PDB file of C-alpha atoms in Angstrom:
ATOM      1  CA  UNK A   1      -0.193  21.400 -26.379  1.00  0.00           C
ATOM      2  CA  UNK A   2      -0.550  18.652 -24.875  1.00  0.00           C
ATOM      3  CA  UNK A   3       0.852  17.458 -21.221  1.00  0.00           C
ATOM      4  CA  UNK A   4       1.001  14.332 -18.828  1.00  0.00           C
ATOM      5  CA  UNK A   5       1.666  14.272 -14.739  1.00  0.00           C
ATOM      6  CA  UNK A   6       3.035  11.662 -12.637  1.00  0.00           C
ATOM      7  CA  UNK A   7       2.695  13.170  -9.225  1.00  0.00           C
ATOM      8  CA  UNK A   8       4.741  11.471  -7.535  1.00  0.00           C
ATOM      9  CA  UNK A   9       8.193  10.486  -8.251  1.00  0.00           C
ATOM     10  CA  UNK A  10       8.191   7.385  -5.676  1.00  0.00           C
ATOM     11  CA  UNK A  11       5.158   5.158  -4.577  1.00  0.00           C
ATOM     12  CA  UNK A  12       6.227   2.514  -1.950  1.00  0.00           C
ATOM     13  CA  UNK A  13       3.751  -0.610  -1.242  1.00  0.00           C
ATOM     14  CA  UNK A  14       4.458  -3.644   0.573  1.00  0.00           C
ATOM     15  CA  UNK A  15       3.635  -7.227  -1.738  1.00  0.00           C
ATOM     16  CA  UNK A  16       0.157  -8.288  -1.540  1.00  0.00           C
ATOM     17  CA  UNK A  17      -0.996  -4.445  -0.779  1.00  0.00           C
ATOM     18  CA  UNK A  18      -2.766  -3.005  -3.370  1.00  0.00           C
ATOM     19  CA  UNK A  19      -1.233  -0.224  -5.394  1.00  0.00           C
ATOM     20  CA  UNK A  20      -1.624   3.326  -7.644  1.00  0.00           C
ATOM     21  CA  UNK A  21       0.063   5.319  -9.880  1.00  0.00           C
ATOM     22  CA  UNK A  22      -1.292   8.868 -10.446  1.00  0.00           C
ATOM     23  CA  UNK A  23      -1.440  10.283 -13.881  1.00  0.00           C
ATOM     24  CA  UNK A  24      -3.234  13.178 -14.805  1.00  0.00           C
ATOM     25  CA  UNK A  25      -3.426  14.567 -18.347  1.00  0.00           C
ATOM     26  CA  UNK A  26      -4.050  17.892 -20.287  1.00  0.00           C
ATOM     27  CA  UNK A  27      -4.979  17.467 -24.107  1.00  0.00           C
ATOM     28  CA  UNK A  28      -7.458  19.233 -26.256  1.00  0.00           C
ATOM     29  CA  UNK A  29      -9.650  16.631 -27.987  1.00  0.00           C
ATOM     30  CA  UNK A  30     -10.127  13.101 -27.175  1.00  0.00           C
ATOM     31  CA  UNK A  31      -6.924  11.276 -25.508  1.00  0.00           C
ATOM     32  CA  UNK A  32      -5.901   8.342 -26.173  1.00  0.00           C
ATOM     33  CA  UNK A  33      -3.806   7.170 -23.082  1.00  0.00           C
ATOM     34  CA  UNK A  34      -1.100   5.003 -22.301  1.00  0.00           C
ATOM     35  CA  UNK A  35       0.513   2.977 -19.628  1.00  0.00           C
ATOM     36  CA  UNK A  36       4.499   1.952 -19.891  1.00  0.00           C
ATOM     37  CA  UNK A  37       6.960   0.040 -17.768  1.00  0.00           C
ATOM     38  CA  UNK A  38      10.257   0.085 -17.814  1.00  0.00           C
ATOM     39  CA  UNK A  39      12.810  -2.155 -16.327  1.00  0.00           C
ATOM     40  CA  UNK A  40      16.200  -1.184 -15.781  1.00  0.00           C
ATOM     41  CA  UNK A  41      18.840  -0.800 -19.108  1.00  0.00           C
ATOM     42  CA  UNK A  42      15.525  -1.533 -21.168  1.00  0.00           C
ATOM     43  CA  UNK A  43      13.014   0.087 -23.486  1.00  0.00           C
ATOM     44  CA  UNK A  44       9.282   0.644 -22.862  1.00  0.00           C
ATOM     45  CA  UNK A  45       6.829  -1.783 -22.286  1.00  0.00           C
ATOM     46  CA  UNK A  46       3.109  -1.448 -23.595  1.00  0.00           C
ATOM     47  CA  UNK A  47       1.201  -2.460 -20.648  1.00  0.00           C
ATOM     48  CA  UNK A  48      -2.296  -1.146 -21.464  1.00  0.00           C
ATOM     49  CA  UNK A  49      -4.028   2.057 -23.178  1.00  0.00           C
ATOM     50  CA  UNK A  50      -7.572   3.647 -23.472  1.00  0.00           C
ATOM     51  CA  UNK A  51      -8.890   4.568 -25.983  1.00  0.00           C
ATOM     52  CA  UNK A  52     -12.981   4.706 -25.827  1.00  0.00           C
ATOM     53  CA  UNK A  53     -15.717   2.348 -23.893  1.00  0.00           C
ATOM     54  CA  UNK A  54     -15.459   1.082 -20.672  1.00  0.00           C
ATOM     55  CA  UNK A  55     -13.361   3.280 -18.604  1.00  0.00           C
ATOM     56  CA  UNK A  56     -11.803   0.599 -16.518  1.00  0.00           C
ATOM     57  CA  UNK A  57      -9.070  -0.972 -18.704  1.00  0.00           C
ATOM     58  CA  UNK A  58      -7.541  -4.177 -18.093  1.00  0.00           C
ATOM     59  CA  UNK A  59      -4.001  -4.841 -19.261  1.00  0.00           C
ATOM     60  CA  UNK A  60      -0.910  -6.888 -19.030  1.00  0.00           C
ATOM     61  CA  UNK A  61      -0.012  -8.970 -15.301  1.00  0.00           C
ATOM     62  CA  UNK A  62      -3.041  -8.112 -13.805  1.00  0.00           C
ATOM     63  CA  UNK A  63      -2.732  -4.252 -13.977  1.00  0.00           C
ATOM     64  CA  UNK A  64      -5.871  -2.015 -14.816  1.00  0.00           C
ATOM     65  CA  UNK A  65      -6.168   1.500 -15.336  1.00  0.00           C
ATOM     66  CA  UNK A  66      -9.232   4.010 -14.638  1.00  0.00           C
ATOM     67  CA  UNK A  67     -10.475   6.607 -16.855  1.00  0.00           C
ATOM     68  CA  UNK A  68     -11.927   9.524 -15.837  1.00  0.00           C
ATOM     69  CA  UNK A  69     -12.472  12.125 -18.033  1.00  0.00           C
ATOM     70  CA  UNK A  70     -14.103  14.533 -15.295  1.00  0.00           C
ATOM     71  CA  UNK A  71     -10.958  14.492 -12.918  1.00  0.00           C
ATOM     72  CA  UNK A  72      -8.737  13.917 -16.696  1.00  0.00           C
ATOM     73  CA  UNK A  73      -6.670  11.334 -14.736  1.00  0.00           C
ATOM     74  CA  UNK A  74      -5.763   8.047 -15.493  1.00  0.00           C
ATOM     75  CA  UNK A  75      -4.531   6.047 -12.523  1.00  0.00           C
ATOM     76  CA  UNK A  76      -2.780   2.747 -12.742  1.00  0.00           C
ATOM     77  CA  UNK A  77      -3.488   0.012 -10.023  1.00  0.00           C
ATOM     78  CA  UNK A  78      -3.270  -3.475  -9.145  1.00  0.00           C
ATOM     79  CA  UNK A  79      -5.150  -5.401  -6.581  1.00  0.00           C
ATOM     80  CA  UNK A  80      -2.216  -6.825  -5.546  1.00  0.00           C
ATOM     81  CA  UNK A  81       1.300  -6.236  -5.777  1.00  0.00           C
ATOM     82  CA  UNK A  82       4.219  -8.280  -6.302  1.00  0.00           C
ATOM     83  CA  UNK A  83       7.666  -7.914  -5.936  1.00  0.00           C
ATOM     84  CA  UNK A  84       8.284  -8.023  -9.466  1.00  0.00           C
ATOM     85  CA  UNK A  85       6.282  -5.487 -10.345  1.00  0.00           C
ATOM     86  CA  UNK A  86       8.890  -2.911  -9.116  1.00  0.00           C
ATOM     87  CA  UNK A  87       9.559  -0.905 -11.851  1.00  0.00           C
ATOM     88  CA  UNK A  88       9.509   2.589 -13.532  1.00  0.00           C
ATOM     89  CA  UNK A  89       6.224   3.406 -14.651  1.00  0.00           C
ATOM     90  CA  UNK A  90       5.238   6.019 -17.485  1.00  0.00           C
ATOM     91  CA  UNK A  91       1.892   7.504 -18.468  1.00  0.00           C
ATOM     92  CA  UNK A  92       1.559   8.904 -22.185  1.00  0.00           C
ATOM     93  CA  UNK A  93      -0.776  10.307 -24.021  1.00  0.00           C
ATOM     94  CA  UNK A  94      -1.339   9.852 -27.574  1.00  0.00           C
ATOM     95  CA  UNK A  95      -3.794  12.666 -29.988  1.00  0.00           C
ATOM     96  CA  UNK A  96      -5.638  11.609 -32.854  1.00  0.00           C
ATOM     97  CA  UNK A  97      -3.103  11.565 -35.800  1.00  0.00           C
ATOM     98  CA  UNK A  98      -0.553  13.371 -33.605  1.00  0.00           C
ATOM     99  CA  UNK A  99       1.094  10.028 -33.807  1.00  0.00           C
ATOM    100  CA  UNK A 100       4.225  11.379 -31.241  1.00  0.00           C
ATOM    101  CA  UNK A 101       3.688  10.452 -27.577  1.00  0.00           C
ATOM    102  CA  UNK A 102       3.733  12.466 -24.638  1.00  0.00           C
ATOM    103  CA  UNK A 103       5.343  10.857 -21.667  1.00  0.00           C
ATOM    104  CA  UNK A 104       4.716  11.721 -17.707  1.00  0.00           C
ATOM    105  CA  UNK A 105       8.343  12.205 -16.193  1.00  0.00           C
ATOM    106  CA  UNK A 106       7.761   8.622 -14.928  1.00  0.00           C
ATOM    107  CA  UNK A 107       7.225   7.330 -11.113  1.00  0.00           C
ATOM    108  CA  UNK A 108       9.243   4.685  -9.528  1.00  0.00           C
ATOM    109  CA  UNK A 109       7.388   1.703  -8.308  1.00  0.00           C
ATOM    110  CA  UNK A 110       9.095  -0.438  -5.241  1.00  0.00           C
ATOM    111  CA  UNK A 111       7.377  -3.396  -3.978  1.00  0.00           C
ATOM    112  CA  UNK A 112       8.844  -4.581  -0.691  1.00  0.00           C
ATOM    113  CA  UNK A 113       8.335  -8.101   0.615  1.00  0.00           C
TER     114      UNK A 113
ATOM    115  CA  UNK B   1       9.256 -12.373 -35.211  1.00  0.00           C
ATOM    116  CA  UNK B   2      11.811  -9.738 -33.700  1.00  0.00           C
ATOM    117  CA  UNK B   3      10.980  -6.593 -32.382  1.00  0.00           C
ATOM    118  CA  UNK B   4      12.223  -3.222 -32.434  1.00  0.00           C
ATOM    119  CA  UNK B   5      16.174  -3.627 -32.382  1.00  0.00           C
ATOM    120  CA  UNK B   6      18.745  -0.201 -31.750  1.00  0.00           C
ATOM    121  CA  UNK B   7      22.048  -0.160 -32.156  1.00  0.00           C
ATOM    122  CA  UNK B   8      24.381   0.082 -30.659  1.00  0.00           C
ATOM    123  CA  UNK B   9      23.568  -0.414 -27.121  1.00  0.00           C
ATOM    124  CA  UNK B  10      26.454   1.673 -25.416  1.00  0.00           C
ATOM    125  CA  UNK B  11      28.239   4.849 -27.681  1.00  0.00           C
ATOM    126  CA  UNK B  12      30.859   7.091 -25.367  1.00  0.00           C
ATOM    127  CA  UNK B  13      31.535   9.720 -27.474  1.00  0.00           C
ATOM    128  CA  UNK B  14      33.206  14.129 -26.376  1.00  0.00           C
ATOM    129  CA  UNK B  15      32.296  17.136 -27.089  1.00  0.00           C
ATOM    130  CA  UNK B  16      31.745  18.613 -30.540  1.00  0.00           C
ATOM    131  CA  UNK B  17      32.006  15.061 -31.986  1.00  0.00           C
ATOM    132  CA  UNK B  18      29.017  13.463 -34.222  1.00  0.00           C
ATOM    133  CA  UNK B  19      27.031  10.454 -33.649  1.00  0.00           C
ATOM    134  CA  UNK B  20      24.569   7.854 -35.744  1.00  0.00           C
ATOM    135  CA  UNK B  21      22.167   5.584 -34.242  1.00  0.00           C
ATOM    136  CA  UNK B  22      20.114   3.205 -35.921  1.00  0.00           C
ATOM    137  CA  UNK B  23      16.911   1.228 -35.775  1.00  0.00           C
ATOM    138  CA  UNK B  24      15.055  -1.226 -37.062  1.00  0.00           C
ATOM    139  CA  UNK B  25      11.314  -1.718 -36.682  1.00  0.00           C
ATOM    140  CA  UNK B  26       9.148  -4.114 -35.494  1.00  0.00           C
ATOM    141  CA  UNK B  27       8.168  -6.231 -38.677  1.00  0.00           C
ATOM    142  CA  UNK B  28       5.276  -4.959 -40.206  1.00  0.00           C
ATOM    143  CA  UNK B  29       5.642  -1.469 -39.131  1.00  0.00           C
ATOM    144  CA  UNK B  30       6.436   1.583 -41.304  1.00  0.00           C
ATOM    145  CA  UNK B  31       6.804   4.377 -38.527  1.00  0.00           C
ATOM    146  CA  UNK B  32       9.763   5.013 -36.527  1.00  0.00           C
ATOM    147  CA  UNK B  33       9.934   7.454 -33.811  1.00  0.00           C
ATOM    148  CA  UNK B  34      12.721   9.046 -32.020  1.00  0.00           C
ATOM    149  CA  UNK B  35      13.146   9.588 -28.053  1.00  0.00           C
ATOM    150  CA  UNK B  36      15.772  11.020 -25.676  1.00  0.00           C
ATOM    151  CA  UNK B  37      15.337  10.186 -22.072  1.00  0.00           C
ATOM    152  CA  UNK B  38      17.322  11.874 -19.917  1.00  0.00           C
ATOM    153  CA  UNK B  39      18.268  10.774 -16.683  1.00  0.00           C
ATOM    154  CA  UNK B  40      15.045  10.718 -14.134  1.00  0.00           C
ATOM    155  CA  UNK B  41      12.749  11.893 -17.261  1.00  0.00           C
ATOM    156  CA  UNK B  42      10.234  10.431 -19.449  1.00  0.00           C
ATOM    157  CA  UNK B  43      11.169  10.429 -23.018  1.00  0.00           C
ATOM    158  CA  UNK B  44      11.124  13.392 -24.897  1.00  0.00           C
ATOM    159  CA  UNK B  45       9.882  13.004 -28.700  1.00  0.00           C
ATOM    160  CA  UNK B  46      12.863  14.214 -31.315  1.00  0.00           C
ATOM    161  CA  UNK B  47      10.809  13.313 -34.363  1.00  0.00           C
ATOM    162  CA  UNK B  48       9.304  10.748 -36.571  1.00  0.00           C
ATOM    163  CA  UNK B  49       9.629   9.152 -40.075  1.00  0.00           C
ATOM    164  CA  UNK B  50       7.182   7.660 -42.342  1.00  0.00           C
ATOM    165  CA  UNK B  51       7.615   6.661 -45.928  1.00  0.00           C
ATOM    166  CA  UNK B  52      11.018   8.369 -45.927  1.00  0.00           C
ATOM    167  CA  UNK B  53      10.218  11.553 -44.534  1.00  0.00           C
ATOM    168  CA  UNK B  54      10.202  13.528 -41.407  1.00  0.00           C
ATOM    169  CA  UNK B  55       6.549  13.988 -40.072  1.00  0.00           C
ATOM    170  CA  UNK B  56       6.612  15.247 -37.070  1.00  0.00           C
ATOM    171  CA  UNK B  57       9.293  17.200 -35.025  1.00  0.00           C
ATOM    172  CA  UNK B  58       9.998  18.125 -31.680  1.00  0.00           C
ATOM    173  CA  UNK B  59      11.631  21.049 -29.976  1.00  0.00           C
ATOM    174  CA  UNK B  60      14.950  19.402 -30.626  1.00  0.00           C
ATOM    175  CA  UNK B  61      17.710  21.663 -32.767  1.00  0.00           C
ATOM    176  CA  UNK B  62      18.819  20.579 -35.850  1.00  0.00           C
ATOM    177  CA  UNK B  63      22.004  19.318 -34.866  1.00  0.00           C
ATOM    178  CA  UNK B  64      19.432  16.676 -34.674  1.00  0.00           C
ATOM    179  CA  UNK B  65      18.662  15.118 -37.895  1.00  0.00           C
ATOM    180  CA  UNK B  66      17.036  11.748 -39.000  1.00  0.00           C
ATOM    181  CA  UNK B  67      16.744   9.445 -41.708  1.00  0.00           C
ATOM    182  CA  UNK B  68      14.776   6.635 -42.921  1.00  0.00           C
ATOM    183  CA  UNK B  69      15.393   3.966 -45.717  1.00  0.00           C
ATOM    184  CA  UNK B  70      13.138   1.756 -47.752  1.00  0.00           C
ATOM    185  CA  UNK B  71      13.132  -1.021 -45.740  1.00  0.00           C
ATOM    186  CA  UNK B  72      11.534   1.317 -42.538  1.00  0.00           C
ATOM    187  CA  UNK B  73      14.813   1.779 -40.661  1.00  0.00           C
ATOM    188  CA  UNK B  74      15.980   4.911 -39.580  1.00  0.00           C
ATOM    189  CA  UNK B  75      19.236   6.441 -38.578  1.00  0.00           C
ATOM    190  CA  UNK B  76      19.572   9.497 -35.590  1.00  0.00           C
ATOM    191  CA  UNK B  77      22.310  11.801 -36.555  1.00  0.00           C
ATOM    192  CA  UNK B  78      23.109  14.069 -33.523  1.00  0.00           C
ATOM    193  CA  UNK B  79      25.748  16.803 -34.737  1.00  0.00           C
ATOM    194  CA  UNK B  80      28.113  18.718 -32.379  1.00  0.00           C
ATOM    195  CA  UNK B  81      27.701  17.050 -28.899  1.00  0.00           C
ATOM    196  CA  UNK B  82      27.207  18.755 -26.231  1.00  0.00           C
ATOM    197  CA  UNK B  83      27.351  17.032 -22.702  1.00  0.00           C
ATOM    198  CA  UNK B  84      23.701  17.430 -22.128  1.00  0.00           C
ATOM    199  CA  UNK B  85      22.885  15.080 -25.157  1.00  0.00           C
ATOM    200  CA  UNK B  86      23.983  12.395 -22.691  1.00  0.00           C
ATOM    201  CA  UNK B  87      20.794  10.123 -22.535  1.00  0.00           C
ATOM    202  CA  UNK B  88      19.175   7.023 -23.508  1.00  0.00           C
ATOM    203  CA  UNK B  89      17.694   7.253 -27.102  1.00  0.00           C
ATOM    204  CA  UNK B  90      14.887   5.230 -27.683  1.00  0.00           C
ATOM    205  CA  UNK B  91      13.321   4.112 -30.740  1.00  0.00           C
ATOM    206  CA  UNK B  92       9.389   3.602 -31.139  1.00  0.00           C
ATOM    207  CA  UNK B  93       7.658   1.702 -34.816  1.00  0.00           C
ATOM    208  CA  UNK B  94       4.267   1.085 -34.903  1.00  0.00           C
ATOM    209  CA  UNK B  95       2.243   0.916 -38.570  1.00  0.00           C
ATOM    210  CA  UNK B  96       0.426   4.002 -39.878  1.00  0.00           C
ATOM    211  CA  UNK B  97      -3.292   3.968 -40.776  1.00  0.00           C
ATOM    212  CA  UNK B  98      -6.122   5.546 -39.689  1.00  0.00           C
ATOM    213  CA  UNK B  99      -7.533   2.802 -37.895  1.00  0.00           C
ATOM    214  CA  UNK B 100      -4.176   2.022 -35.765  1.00  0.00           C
ATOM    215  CA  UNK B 101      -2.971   4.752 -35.403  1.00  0.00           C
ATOM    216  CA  UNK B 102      -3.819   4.566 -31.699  1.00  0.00           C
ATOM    217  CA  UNK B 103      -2.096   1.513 -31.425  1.00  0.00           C
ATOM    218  CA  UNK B 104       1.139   1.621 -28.818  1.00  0.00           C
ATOM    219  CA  UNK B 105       4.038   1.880 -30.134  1.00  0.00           C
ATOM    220  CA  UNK B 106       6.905  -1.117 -29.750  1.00  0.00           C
ATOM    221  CA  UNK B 107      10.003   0.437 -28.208  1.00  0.00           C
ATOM    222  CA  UNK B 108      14.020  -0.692 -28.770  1.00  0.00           C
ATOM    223  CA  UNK B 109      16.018  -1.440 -25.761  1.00  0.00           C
ATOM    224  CA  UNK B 110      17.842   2.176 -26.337  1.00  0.00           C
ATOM    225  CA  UNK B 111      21.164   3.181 -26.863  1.00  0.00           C
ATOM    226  CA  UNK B 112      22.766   4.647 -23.850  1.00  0.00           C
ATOM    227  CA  UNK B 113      24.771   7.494 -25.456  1.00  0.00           C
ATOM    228  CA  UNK B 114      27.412   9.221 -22.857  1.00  0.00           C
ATOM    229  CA  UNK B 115      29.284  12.543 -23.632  1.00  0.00           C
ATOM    230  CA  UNK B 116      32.730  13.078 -22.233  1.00  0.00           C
TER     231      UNK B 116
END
């Protein structure tokens, strides 16, 4: 079976600090690994995913995420962090032709000016 | 080109009544996956349908029960409420294929479903 933890329920930074959210997996085979936001009364957003290569992975408003397979984490950061960027933030992990997702219980993201 | 669309957005139903949720995917896409979030959680997979069947399932009784039509949408069925099927249900399409099948899926907006 396959499993996903977020750590920490609530990671505080203050804008122009950089930031990370911890996400460690457990999955038998090769993941495939995803990064979500959600804003409140809204669905997901895809916001960037590894799948092989390079294991720093760039994605969407200047958020990158590091793969290591050693530590089986993949950690979200930014260099620097806006106020906007406070959010709920979900890690998933995807098998090969599992096709369902499974979701970290999510951690809270607040950006303070 | 519109994306993955859910409705409705707000349902308030009681107990022992029956629900329906729908969803339409994200043109292009033949795969539509269902999720209950609960309060503070991540979303929890109910199940998924592709070319009119059920596919996958997760540990979600069968009051729970799903449906999709030829044009890709689906319908969530949720039998004999209970207050703890109070959550946001979220629907998920992406296209099925080898190749993409690592793509990320598109979510709806949800439909907040509350059980009095």
């Amino acid at each position: 079976a396959q499993s996903v933890a977020q750590p920490e329920d609530q990671v505080n930074v203050a804008e122009g600090n950089p930031l990370t959210v911890k996400c460690t997996y457990s999955v038998s085979g090769n993941p495939y690994l995803f990064w979500y936001v959600q804003y409140p009364n809204r669905g997901l957003q895809f916001l960037l995913k590894y799948i092989t290569g390079d294991n720093l992975v760039k994605g969407s408003y200047g958020f990158e995420a590091e793969f290591n397979k050693s530590q089986t984490s993949f950690h979200l950061k930014k260099p620097s962090a806006l106020v906007s960027d406070s959010a709920l933030y979900f890690c998933a992990v995807l098998t090969t032709n599992a096709g369902k997702s499974t979701f970290g219980d999510g951690t809270t993201l607040t950006v303070k000016p | 080109d519109a994306g993955v669309t859910q409705s409705p957005t707000h349902l308030i139903k009681t107990r022992g009544q029956q629900v329906t949720l729908r969803c339409s995917p994200k043109s292009g896409h033949d795969t539509v996956s269902w999720y209950q979030q609960a309060l503070g959680q991540g979303p929890q997979f109910i199940f998924q349908y592709y070319e009119e069947e059920e596919r996958q399932r997760g540990n979600f009784p069968d009051r729970f029960s799903g449906h999709q039509f030829p044009n890709y949408s689906s319908e969530l069925n949720v039998n004999a409420l209970l207050l703890g099927d109070s959550a946001l249900y979220l629907c998920a399409s992406n296209r099925m294929g080898q190749e993409v099948s690592n793509q990320p899926q598109h979510f709806g907006d949800g439909t907040r479903l509350s059980i009095l």
